[in-house]
Tab-separated table of C-alpha atoms in Angstrom:
chain	number	residue	atom	x	y	z
H	1	ASP	CA	0.301	0.076	0.070
H	2	GLY	CA	2.612	2.299	-0.944
H	3	GLY	CA	4.097	3.526	2.429
H	4	ILE	CA	0.636	4.333	3.975
H	5	THR	CA	-0.659	2.956	7.145
H	6	GLN	CA	-3.921	3.217	8.514
H	7	SER	CA	-4.989	1.609	12.273
H	8	PRO	CA	-6.838	0.145	13.425
H	9	LYS	CA	-8.248	-2.009	10.627
H	10	TYR	CA	-11.316	-2.813	12.432
H	11	LEU	CA	-12.803	-0.270	14.675
H	12	PHE	CA	-16.075	-0.294	16.979
H	13	ARG	CA	-18.023	2.993	18.019
H	14	LYS	CA	-20.647	2.832	20.601
H	15	GLU	CA	-23.618	5.238	20.702
H	16	GLY	CA	-22.591	8.941	21.364
H	17	GLN	CA	-18.734	8.232	21.171
H	18	ASN	CA	-15.804	10.074	19.108
H	19	VAL	CA	-13.524	7.892	17.539
H	20	THR	CA	-10.222	8.596	15.778
H	21	LEU	CA	-8.870	7.066	12.888
H	22	SER	CA	-4.895	7.059	12.369
H	23	CYS	CA	-3.100	7.594	9.041
H	24	GLU	CA	0.306	7.798	8.546
H	25	GLN	CA	2.540	8.225	5.483
H	26	ASN	CA	6.591	8.029	4.741
H	27	LEU	CA	6.193	8.909	1.331
H	28	ASN	CA	7.216	12.625	2.011
H	29	HIS	CA	3.861	13.651	0.242
H	30	ASP	CA	2.194	17.415	0.891
H	31	ALA	CA	-1.299	16.514	0.390
H	32	MET	CA	-3.371	13.925	2.102
H	33	TYR	CA	-7.000	13.114	1.727
H	34	TRP	CA	-10.062	10.992	3.717
H	35	TYR	CA	-12.372	9.412	1.893
H	36	ARG	CA	-15.523	7.219	2.901
H	37	GLN	CA	-16.806	4.366	1.085
H	38	ASP	CA	-19.900	2.542	1.375
H	39	PRO	CA	-20.928	-0.798	0.419
H	40	GLY	CA	-21.200	-0.979	-3.238
H	41	GLN	CA	-20.363	2.442	-3.827
H	42	GLY	CA	-17.397	4.645	-4.895
H	43	LEU	CA	-15.437	6.844	-2.488
H	44	ARG	CA	-16.728	9.960	-1.132
H	45	LEU	CA	-14.132	12.916	0.015
H	46	ILE	CA	-14.368	13.981	3.572
H	47	TYR	CA	-11.226	16.046	4.271
H	48	TYR	CA	-8.101	17.073	2.442
H	49	SER	CA	-4.919	18.624	3.460
H	50	GLN	CA	-2.577	20.599	1.006
H	51	ILE	CA	0.201	21.255	3.817
H	52	VAL	CA	0.818	20.785	7.358
H	53	ASN	CA	-1.771	23.123	9.523
H	54	ASP	CA	-4.024	23.549	6.633
H	55	PHE	CA	-7.310	21.413	5.600
H	56	GLN	CA	-10.539	21.741	3.736
H	57	LYS	CA	-13.449	20.023	3.808
H	58	GLY	CA	-14.755	18.038	1.271
H	59	ASP	CA	-18.285	16.471	-0.209
H	60	ILE	CA	-19.430	14.838	3.275
H	61	ALA	CA	-17.446	16.747	6.072
H	62	GLU	CA	-20.285	16.922	8.589
H	63	GLY	CA	-19.910	14.910	11.695
H	64	TYR	CA	-15.875	14.723	11.492
H	65	SER	CA	-12.947	16.578	12.049
H	66	VAL	CA	-9.270	16.317	11.153
H	67	SER	CA	-5.855	17.712	12.518
H	68	ARG	CA	-2.606	18.378	10.332
H	69	GLU	CA	0.232	18.833	12.828
H	70	LYS	CA	2.614	16.955	11.019
H	71	LYS	CA	3.377	16.170	7.422
H	72	GLU	CA	3.349	12.375	7.755
H	73	SER	CA	0.084	12.429	9.926
H	74	PHE	CA	-3.538	13.221	9.191
H	75	PRO	CA	-5.681	11.658	11.952
H	76	LEU	CA	-9.553	11.357	11.204
H	77	THR	CA	-12.055	11.772	14.181
H	78	VAL	CA	-15.613	10.485	13.683
H	79	THR	CA	-17.519	12.570	16.099
H	80	SER	CA	-20.834	11.668	17.894
H	81	ALA	CA	-22.622	13.982	15.309
H	82	GLN	CA	-22.256	11.770	12.456
H	83	LYS	CA	-25.277	9.718	12.504
H	84	ASN	CA	-24.275	7.112	9.991
H	85	PRO	CA	-20.870	6.192	10.421
H	86	THR	CA	-20.853	2.694	9.384
H	87	ALA	CA	-18.447	2.498	6.542
H	88	PHE	CA	-15.225	1.986	5.128
H	89	TYR	CA	-12.731	4.914	5.306
H	90	LEU	CA	-9.600	5.114	3.439
H	91	CYS	CA	-6.707	7.662	3.646
H	92	ALA	CA	-4.709	8.633	0.881
H	93	SER	CA	-1.578	10.996	-0.067
H	94	ARG	CA	-0.645	12.459	-3.351
H	95	PHE	CA	2.546	12.746	-5.305
H	96	GLN	CA	2.396	15.747	-7.763
H	97	THR	CA	5.026	16.557	-10.615
H	98	SER	CA	5.946	20.241	-11.162
H	99	ALA	CA	4.048	19.506	-14.586
H	100	GLY	CA	0.858	18.719	-13.073
H	101	ASP	CA	0.454	14.899	-13.266
H	102	GLU	CA	-0.268	13.431	-9.757
H	103	THR	CA	-1.003	9.991	-8.404
H	104	GLN	CA	-2.709	9.064	-5.437
H	105	TYR	CA	-1.701	6.349	-3.261
H	106	PHE	CA	-4.168	4.751	-0.762
H	107	GLY	CA	-3.721	3.284	2.706
H	108	PRO	CA	-5.209	-0.287	3.268
H	109	GLY	CA	-8.388	1.340	4.886
H	110	THR	CA	-10.362	1.166	8.543
H	111	ARG	CA	-13.454	-0.319	8.523
H	112	LEU	CA	-15.525	1.468	11.223
H	113	LEU	CA	-18.790	-0.779	12.960
H	114	VAL	CA	-21.523	1.139	15.219
H	115	LEU	CA	-22.307	-1.201	18.223
L	1	ASP	CA	-22.983	15.015	-12.385
L	2	ALA	CA	-21.015	12.212	-13.343
L	3	LYS	CA	-18.242	12.826	-15.932
L	4	THR	CA	-17.530	9.045	-16.811
L	5	THR	CA	-19.752	6.475	-17.958
L	6	GLN	CA	-18.392	2.844	-17.450
L	7	PRO	CA	-20.456	-1.029	-17.469
L	8	PRO	CA	-21.423	-2.105	-14.146
L	9	SER	CA	-19.575	-5.510	-14.837
L	10	MET	CA	-17.633	-7.530	-17.208
L	11	ASP	CA	-16.120	-11.170	-17.169
L	12	CYS	CA	-12.864	-12.402	-18.958
L	13	ALA	CA	-11.140	-15.490	-19.455
L	14	GLU	CA	-7.644	-15.626	-17.501
L	15	GLY	CA	-4.675	-15.375	-19.705
L	16	ARG	CA	-6.688	-13.370	-22.150
L	17	ALA	CA	-6.723	-9.330	-22.509
L	18	ALA	CA	-9.097	-7.612	-20.582
L	19	ASN	CA	-10.321	-4.490	-22.629
L	20	LEU	CA	-12.493	-1.824	-19.871
L	21	PRO	CA	-14.391	0.518	-22.029
L	22	CYS	CA	-14.748	4.151	-20.456
L	23	ASN	CA	-16.851	6.943	-21.982
L	24	HIS	CA	-16.147	10.771	-21.106
L	25	SER	CA	-17.756	12.675	-23.737
L	26	THR	CA	-17.703	15.807	-21.930
L	27	ILE	CA	-13.797	15.777	-21.250
L	28	SER	CA	-12.257	19.040	-21.717
L	29	GLY	CA	-8.837	19.928	-22.740
L	30	ASN	CA	-7.111	20.162	-19.536
L	31	GLU	CA	-8.469	16.962	-18.242
L	32	TYR	CA	-6.339	13.799	-17.559
L	33	VAL	CA	-7.980	10.004	-17.674
L	34	TYR	CA	-7.433	8.298	-14.475
L	35	TRP	CA	-7.629	4.398	-13.879
L	36	TYR	CA	-7.567	3.042	-10.537
L	37	ARG	CA	-8.558	-0.624	-9.047
L	38	GLN	CA	-9.746	-1.598	-5.914
L	39	ILE	CA	-9.321	-5.453	-5.058
L	40	HIS	CA	-12.384	-6.562	-2.418
L	41	SER	CA	-11.622	-4.857	1.138
L	42	GLN	CA	-8.443	-2.803	0.227
L	43	GLY	CA	-7.624	0.321	-0.726
L	44	PRO	CA	-7.729	1.413	-4.484
L	45	GLN	CA	-4.478	1.025	-6.361
L	46	TYR	CA	-3.391	3.522	-8.918
L	47	ILE	CA	-2.859	1.748	-12.515
L	48	ILE	CA	-2.289	4.422	-15.281
L	49	HIS	CA	-3.347	7.903	-16.534
L	50	GLY	CA	-2.890	10.003	-19.551
L	51	LEU	CA	-3.954	13.065	-21.192
L	52	LYS	CA	-4.203	12.497	-25.256
L	53	ASN	CA	-1.308	9.976	-25.734
L	54	ASN	CA	-2.122	6.251	-25.195
L	55	GLU	CA	0.173	5.393	-22.435
L	56	THR	CA	1.790	1.815	-21.239
L	57	ASN	CA	3.421	0.743	-18.194
L	58	GLU	CA	3.958	-2.583	-16.279
L	59	MET	CA	0.216	-3.235	-15.296
L	60	ALA	CA	-1.850	-2.177	-18.127
L	61	SER	CA	-1.989	0.190	-21.467
L	62	LEU	CA	-4.380	3.327	-21.815
L	63	ILE	CA	-5.591	3.928	-25.185
L	64	ILE	CA	-7.240	7.082	-25.717
L	65	THR	CA	-9.427	8.207	-28.940
L	66	GLU	CA	-8.598	10.751	-31.057
L	67	ASP	CA	-11.288	13.108	-30.069
L	68	ARG	CA	-10.810	12.105	-26.297
L	69	LYS	CA	-14.243	11.080	-25.602
L	70	SER	CA	-13.659	7.683	-24.676
L	71	SER	CA	-11.143	5.405	-23.385
L	72	THR	CA	-10.066	1.746	-23.024
L	73	LEU	CA	-7.795	0.146	-20.489
L	74	ILE	CA	-5.964	-2.803	-21.711
L	75	LEU	CA	-4.972	-5.494	-19.185
L	76	PRO	CA	-3.106	-7.967	-21.411
L	77	HIS	CA	-3.029	-11.219	-19.684
L	78	ALA	CA	-5.652	-11.287	-17.107
L	79	THR	CA	-5.035	-13.086	-13.898
L	80	LEU	CA	-7.230	-14.356	-11.388
L	81	ARG	CA	-5.779	-11.410	-8.920
L	82	ASP	CA	-6.911	-8.757	-11.453
L	83	THR	CA	-10.554	-9.659	-10.468
L	84	ALA	CA	-11.680	-6.082	-8.758
L	85	VAL	CA	-13.489	-2.720	-9.305
L	86	TYR	CA	-12.105	-0.652	-12.023
L	87	TYR	CA	-12.467	2.958	-11.895
L	88	CYS	CA	-12.396	5.529	-14.679
L	89	ILE	CA	-11.835	9.091	-13.525
L	90	VAL	CA	-11.606	12.373	-15.375
L	91	ARG	CA	-9.334	14.912	-13.359
L	92	PRO	CA	-8.827	18.140	-14.013
L	93	ARG	CA	-4.896	19.455	-14.397
L	94	TYR	CA	-4.074	20.573	-10.663
L	95	ASP	CA	-7.426	19.499	-9.134
L	96	TYR	CA	-7.311	18.913	-5.689
L	97	LYS	CA	-9.327	15.696	-5.428
L	98	LEU	CA	-10.614	12.466	-7.468
L	99	SER	CA	-14.479	11.638	-8.097
L	100	PHE	CA	-14.772	8.036	-8.051
L	101	GLY	CA	-18.044	6.692	-9.441
L	102	ALA	CA	-19.176	3.363	-9.359
L	103	GLY	CA	-16.934	1.472	-11.574
L	104	THR	CA	-16.693	-1.537	-13.484
L	105	THR	CA	-16.545	-4.974	-11.482
L	106	VAL	CA	-14.317	-6.789	-13.292
L	107	THR	CA	-14.106	-10.880	-13.033
L	108	VAL	CA	-11.287	-13.110	-14.395
L	109	ARG	CA	-12.445	-16.652	-14.639
L	110	ALA	CA	-10.140	-19.522	-14.680
């Protein structure tokens, strides 16, 4: 999975609980992303960060929060405000050339289940 | 506002070439065509991308029509490990995100 690690592989959340998903990369990439995938569907962008200490909302940011204190790390917190958190969560980092070509590399994912 | 259209599923025989079509009739001049695949319960894997020329790497070939309205991903010798969902994505140059649709579920049969 190209130097991107996500933990844990499975995570169980109780009602009203906040949980944090870890994402670490050793690829020295500036940009990092969080996506959500529901069964049988494509990926939807939650948050992205193009540089340390900066991040932007994606298409479905409500109920989620992120931080980017280090280049290598981009943790995602699923808050109690997210009413339907059961999904497969994927973290990615982006390699971009000066010509504008880019490739996103994905981690192995974290599957979040609500108890 | 889907930018690409792919068949929902296709089968191919092990050892044969797999040709995966993608329609992107509204593509604009600064948009790239990307292909990713996702094996069950894993993160997506980058395959190849191109702007207007055909491209080839160790995994696949990408053939883009001259008018750029469609493309074909070719897996030259499909193996059982190529069974996955394949996503065709159109992305503007310097855009910050990839927009994944439903993709094509490819099943390679022995």
